[in-house]
Short mmCIF file of C-alpha atoms in Angstrom, two decimals:
data_model
loop_
_atom_site.label_atom_id
_atom_site.label_comp_id
_atom_site.label_asym_id
_atom_site.label_seq_id
_atom_site.Cartn_x
_atom_site.Cartn_y
_atom_site.Cartn_z
CA MET A 23 -26.77 -3.59 9.11
CA GLY A 24 -26.67 -5.35 6.04
CA VAL A 25 -24.30 -8.50 6.03
CA THR A 26 -21.79 -6.86 3.35
CA LYS A 27 -21.52 -3.49 5.59
CA ALA A 28 -20.98 -5.30 8.34
CA TYR A 29 -18.27 -7.58 6.52
CA MET A 30 -16.90 -4.51 5.08
CA ILE A 31 -16.11 -2.97 8.35
CA VAL A 32 -15.25 -6.07 10.08
CA TYR A 33 -12.55 -6.38 7.20
CA ASN A 34 -11.19 -2.87 7.41
CA VAL A 35 -10.87 -2.38 11.26
CA VAL A 36 -8.93 -6.17 11.60
CA GLU A 37 -6.76 -4.72 8.59
CA ALA A 38 -6.35 -1.28 10.07
CA ALA A 39 -5.15 -3.35 13.39
CA CYS A 40 -2.69 -5.43 11.75
CA TRP A 41 -0.77 -3.43 9.87
CA ALA A 42 -0.66 -0.91 13.18
CA GLY A 43 0.85 -4.33 14.79
CA VAL A 44 3.61 -3.94 11.76
CA LEU A 45 4.05 -0.56 11.98
CA GLY A 46 4.33 -0.98 15.95
CA LEU A 47 6.97 -4.17 15.54
CA GLY A 48 9.18 -2.18 12.82
CA LEU A 49 9.32 1.01 14.91
CA LYS A 50 10.18 -1.09 18.33
CA HIS A 51 13.15 -2.75 16.13
CA ALA A 52 14.10 0.42 15.15
CA ALA A 53 14.40 1.67 18.75
CA MET A 54 16.11 -0.95 19.62
CA CYS A 55 18.85 -0.88 16.79
CA ALA A 56 19.19 2.87 17.88
CA THR A 57 20.93 1.44 21.25
CA THR A 58 22.52 -1.14 19.91
CA GLY A 59 24.24 0.23 16.55
CA GLN A 60 23.13 -1.65 14.44
CA PRO A 61 21.45 -1.62 10.83
CA LEU A 62 18.06 -1.27 11.05
CA TRP A 63 17.44 -4.25 8.32
CA GLN A 64 19.31 -6.69 10.55
CA GLY A 65 17.04 -8.81 12.24
CA LEU A 66 13.83 -6.49 10.85
CA TYR A 67 12.07 -9.95 9.12
CA ALA A 68 12.53 -11.50 12.54
CA ALA A 69 11.02 -8.99 14.40
CA ALA A 70 8.01 -8.24 11.86
CA GLY A 71 8.18 -10.14 8.24
CA ASP A 72 6.04 -12.93 8.97
CA LEU A 73 3.05 -10.20 10.05
CA LEU A 74 3.86 -8.14 7.13
CA PHE A 75 3.48 -11.03 5.22
CA CYS A 76 0.33 -12.53 5.88
CA VAL A 77 -1.21 -9.35 6.39
CA GLN A 78 -0.05 -8.11 3.00
CA TRP A 79 -1.35 -11.59 1.22
CA SER A 80 -5.01 -10.93 3.39
CA ALA A 81 -4.77 -8.03 0.98
CA THR A 82 -5.83 -10.07 -2.29
CA LEU A 83 -9.55 -10.14 -0.89
CA GLU A 84 -9.20 -6.59 -2.18
CA VAL A 85 -9.37 -8.07 -5.81
CA LEU A 86 -12.29 -9.84 -5.07
CA HIS A 87 -14.27 -7.09 -3.26
CA ALA A 88 -13.36 -4.97 -6.44
CA LEU A 89 -14.49 -7.98 -8.94
CA LEU A 90 -18.16 -8.33 -6.94
CA GLY A 91 -18.70 -4.72 -6.83
CA LEU A 92 -18.27 -4.90 -3.44
CA VAL A 93 -16.18 -1.45 -3.16
CA LYS A 94 -16.10 1.52 -6.49
CA ALA A 95 -12.33 0.63 -6.37
CA PRO A 96 -11.45 -0.16 -10.44
CA PHE A 97 -10.70 -3.71 -10.47
CA PHE A 98 -7.84 -3.15 -12.89
CA THR A 99 -5.66 -0.57 -10.73
CA THR A 100 -6.52 -2.60 -7.46
CA PHE A 101 -5.48 -5.66 -9.46
CA VAL A 102 -1.67 -4.18 -9.99
CA GLN A 103 -1.68 -2.34 -6.65
CA VAL A 104 -2.03 -5.48 -5.00
CA LEU A 105 -0.27 -7.51 -7.51
CA SER A 106 3.19 -5.58 -6.86
CA ARG A 107 2.84 -5.85 -2.87
CA VAL A 108 2.40 -9.45 -2.95
CA GLY A 109 5.17 -10.14 -5.20
CA ILE A 110 7.58 -7.70 -3.26
CA ALA A 111 6.31 -9.54 0.40
CA SER A 112 6.79 -12.87 -1.71
CA VAL A 113 10.27 -11.67 -2.62
CA LEU A 114 11.30 -10.63 0.88
CA TYR A 115 9.75 -14.20 2.33
CA LEU A 116 11.63 -16.63 0.25
CA TYR A 117 14.97 -14.65 -0.46
CA PRO A 118 16.60 -13.71 2.63
CA ALA A 119 19.61 -11.28 0.65
CA SER A 120 16.30 -8.90 -0.59
CA ARG A 121 16.37 -7.96 3.30
CA ALA A 122 19.51 -6.65 3.81
CA THR A 123 18.41 -2.93 2.69
CA PRO A 124 17.46 0.29 3.89
CA GLY A 125 14.65 -0.34 1.13
CA PHE A 126 12.85 -2.99 3.53
CA PHE A 127 12.54 -1.07 6.41
CA MET A 128 11.43 1.97 4.55
CA LEU A 129 8.56 0.48 2.63
CA LEU A 130 7.56 -1.23 5.89
CA VAL A 131 6.97 2.28 7.75
CA ALA A 132 5.86 3.57 4.40
CA TRP A 133 3.31 0.41 3.88
CA SER A 134 2.16 0.35 7.38
CA LEU A 135 1.47 4.05 7.55
CA THR A 136 -0.37 4.11 4.38
CA GLU A 137 -2.64 1.26 4.97
CA VAL A 138 -3.22 2.13 8.69
CA VAL A 139 -4.65 5.49 7.63
CA ARG A 140 -6.29 4.05 4.22
CA TYR A 141 -8.31 0.99 6.13
CA SER A 142 -9.87 3.08 9.17
CA TYR A 143 -10.62 5.55 6.70
CA TYR A 144 -12.94 2.79 5.07
CA ALA A 145 -14.18 0.99 8.21
CA LEU A 146 -15.47 4.57 9.09
CA HIS A 147 -16.80 5.22 5.85
CA VAL A 148 -18.70 2.36 5.60
CA ALA A 149 -20.20 3.07 8.70
CA GLY A 150 -21.71 6.27 7.56
CA ARG A 151 -18.91 8.29 9.38
CA GLU A 152 -16.05 10.92 7.48
CA PRO A 153 -14.11 12.89 9.77
CA TYR A 154 -12.48 15.38 7.68
CA PRO A 155 -9.13 14.98 9.81
CA LEU A 156 -9.16 11.37 8.34
CA LEU A 157 -10.29 12.11 4.83
CA TRP A 158 -7.34 14.76 4.33
CA LEU A 159 -4.92 12.13 6.14
CA ARG A 160 -6.16 8.96 3.39
CA TYR A 161 -5.57 11.92 0.29
CA SER A 162 -2.70 13.80 1.51
CA THR A 163 0.20 11.11 3.20
CA PHE A 164 0.05 8.97 -0.49
CA LEU A 165 2.37 12.46 -1.50
CA VAL A 166 5.31 11.62 0.98
CA LEU A 167 4.60 7.83 1.28
CA TYR A 168 4.09 6.51 -2.01
CA PRO A 169 7.46 7.60 -3.46
CA THR A 170 9.39 6.27 0.16
CA GLY A 171 7.40 2.71 -0.30
CA VAL A 172 8.19 2.81 -4.19
CA ALA A 173 11.93 3.46 -3.49
CA GLY A 174 12.09 0.29 -1.23
CA GLU A 175 10.49 -1.69 -3.04
CA LEU A 176 12.96 -0.66 -5.96
CA GLN A 177 15.84 -1.32 -3.36
CA VAL A 178 14.77 -4.87 -2.52
CA CYS A 179 14.14 -5.76 -6.10
CA TRP A 180 17.75 -4.60 -7.03
CA ALA A 181 19.19 -6.74 -4.04
CA LEU A 182 17.65 -9.60 -6.02
CA ARG A 183 20.93 -9.30 -8.30
CA GLN A 184 22.92 -11.60 -5.45
CA TYR A 185 21.13 -14.65 -7.19
CA LEU A 186 22.58 -13.57 -10.65
CA GLY A 187 25.15 -16.69 -11.00
CA PRO A 188 28.39 -15.72 -13.50
CA ASP A 189 26.73 -16.01 -16.92
CA GLY A 190 23.47 -13.63 -15.81
CA VAL A 191 21.35 -16.70 -15.06
CA PHE A 192 18.50 -15.66 -12.42
CA PHE A 193 18.27 -18.36 -9.71
CA GLY A 194 19.93 -21.01 -11.68
CA VAL A 195 16.81 -20.83 -14.06
CA LEU A 196 15.94 -17.69 -15.65
CA PRO A 197 18.08 -16.69 -18.52
CA ALA A 198 19.02 -12.86 -18.84
CA GLY A 199 18.83 -11.94 -15.24
CA TYR A 200 20.19 -8.74 -15.83
CA ALA A 201 17.07 -7.60 -18.23
CA ILE A 202 14.56 -9.03 -15.90
CA LEU A 203 16.01 -6.75 -13.40
CA PHE A 204 16.25 -3.50 -15.81
CA ILE A 205 12.39 -4.28 -16.74
CA ILE A 206 11.04 -4.19 -13.33
CA CYS A 207 13.71 -1.00 -12.76
CA VAL A 208 11.68 0.96 -15.35
CA VAL A 209 8.46 -1.26 -15.70
CA TYR A 210 7.62 -0.43 -11.66
CA PRO A 211 8.43 3.64 -11.56
CA VAL A 212 5.64 3.93 -14.95
CA GLY A 213 2.81 1.94 -12.75
CA PHE A 214 3.90 4.34 -9.80
CA PHE A 215 3.33 7.41 -12.15
CA GLN A 216 -0.25 5.89 -12.79
CA LEU A 217 -0.84 5.29 -9.40
CA PHE A 218 0.13 8.53 -7.99
CA THR A 219 -2.04 10.11 -10.93
CA TYR A 220 -4.71 8.72 -10.19
CA MET A 221 -4.55 9.12 -6.53
CA TRP A 222 -3.89 12.76 -7.00
CA SER A 223 -7.40 13.23 -9.11
CA GLN A 224 -9.03 11.09 -6.49
CA ARG A 225 -7.55 13.91 -3.76
CA SER A 226 -8.56 16.85 -5.00
CA LYS A 227 -12.66 15.04 -5.83
CA SER A 228 -12.46 14.01 -2.49
CA LEU A 229 -11.28 17.06 -0.84
CA ARG A 230 -13.51 19.50 -2.85
CA ALA A 231 -16.58 17.43 -2.34
CA ALA A 232 -15.77 17.47 2.01
CA GLY A 233 -15.37 21.66 1.47
CA LYS A 234 -18.70 21.90 -0.36
CA LYS A 235 -20.52 19.64 2.27
CA SER A 236 -18.59 21.29 4.85
CA THR A 237 -20.05 24.70 3.88
CA GLN A 238 -23.42 23.59 3.46
CA PRO A 239 -25.63 24.50 6.13
CA LYS A 240 -27.27 21.36 8.56
CA GLY A 241 -30.40 20.31 7.65
CA THR A 242 -30.15 21.52 4.04
CA GLN A 243 -30.27 19.53 0.58
CA PRO A 244 -28.66 20.54 -2.08
CA THR A 245 -30.43 22.49 -5.37
CA LYS A 246 -31.78 20.75 -7.97
CA LYS A 247 -31.97 22.29 -11.12
CA LYS A 248 -34.86 22.90 -13.12
CA ASN A 249 -36.00 21.07 -16.63
#
């Protein structure tokens, strides 16, 4: 096994484990809220926010992986997706008022489930194993989790309006605060549509290829066309 392959397996296993930790802490907090009756987002950052912040920032390595050709993922798509996630994680870290919304719990669960499946799939894929149930989850859960995550992210962004001054100045520095929020709320859905349609095309290709592979008798090689 080469160094690059070993590194990618370790990276994906560690990321999957960290996101499983975020999910576990979030669900543990939700169970506590169910017994106490407090809102889900109250105390959620203290329970799981720091780990979420760190593991999301570690995903910036994926941009480097795409740039260096260590993975087949397109660089621009990877860059935009990671940038948006890191931006939201940074907002949650820097501005406590952004956490006081159901969207925080929504994105935590959606991000965590998505990444546990994704990194687990990548780790096994690099190792030469590709169980169909995990492949199906990788290219099917996004149908529910992506819209849920984006809805949560938009709620977090909209909560930033609390930092608008009476004159519309953002954070006491940036003018036209409502315009900035409007742009965020318009641009985000556009980016979501592009990512969603990309994943839909990948789903069709991957599940179709897996179906052909499963129907091919073991020990046979695909036939090649003669020139």
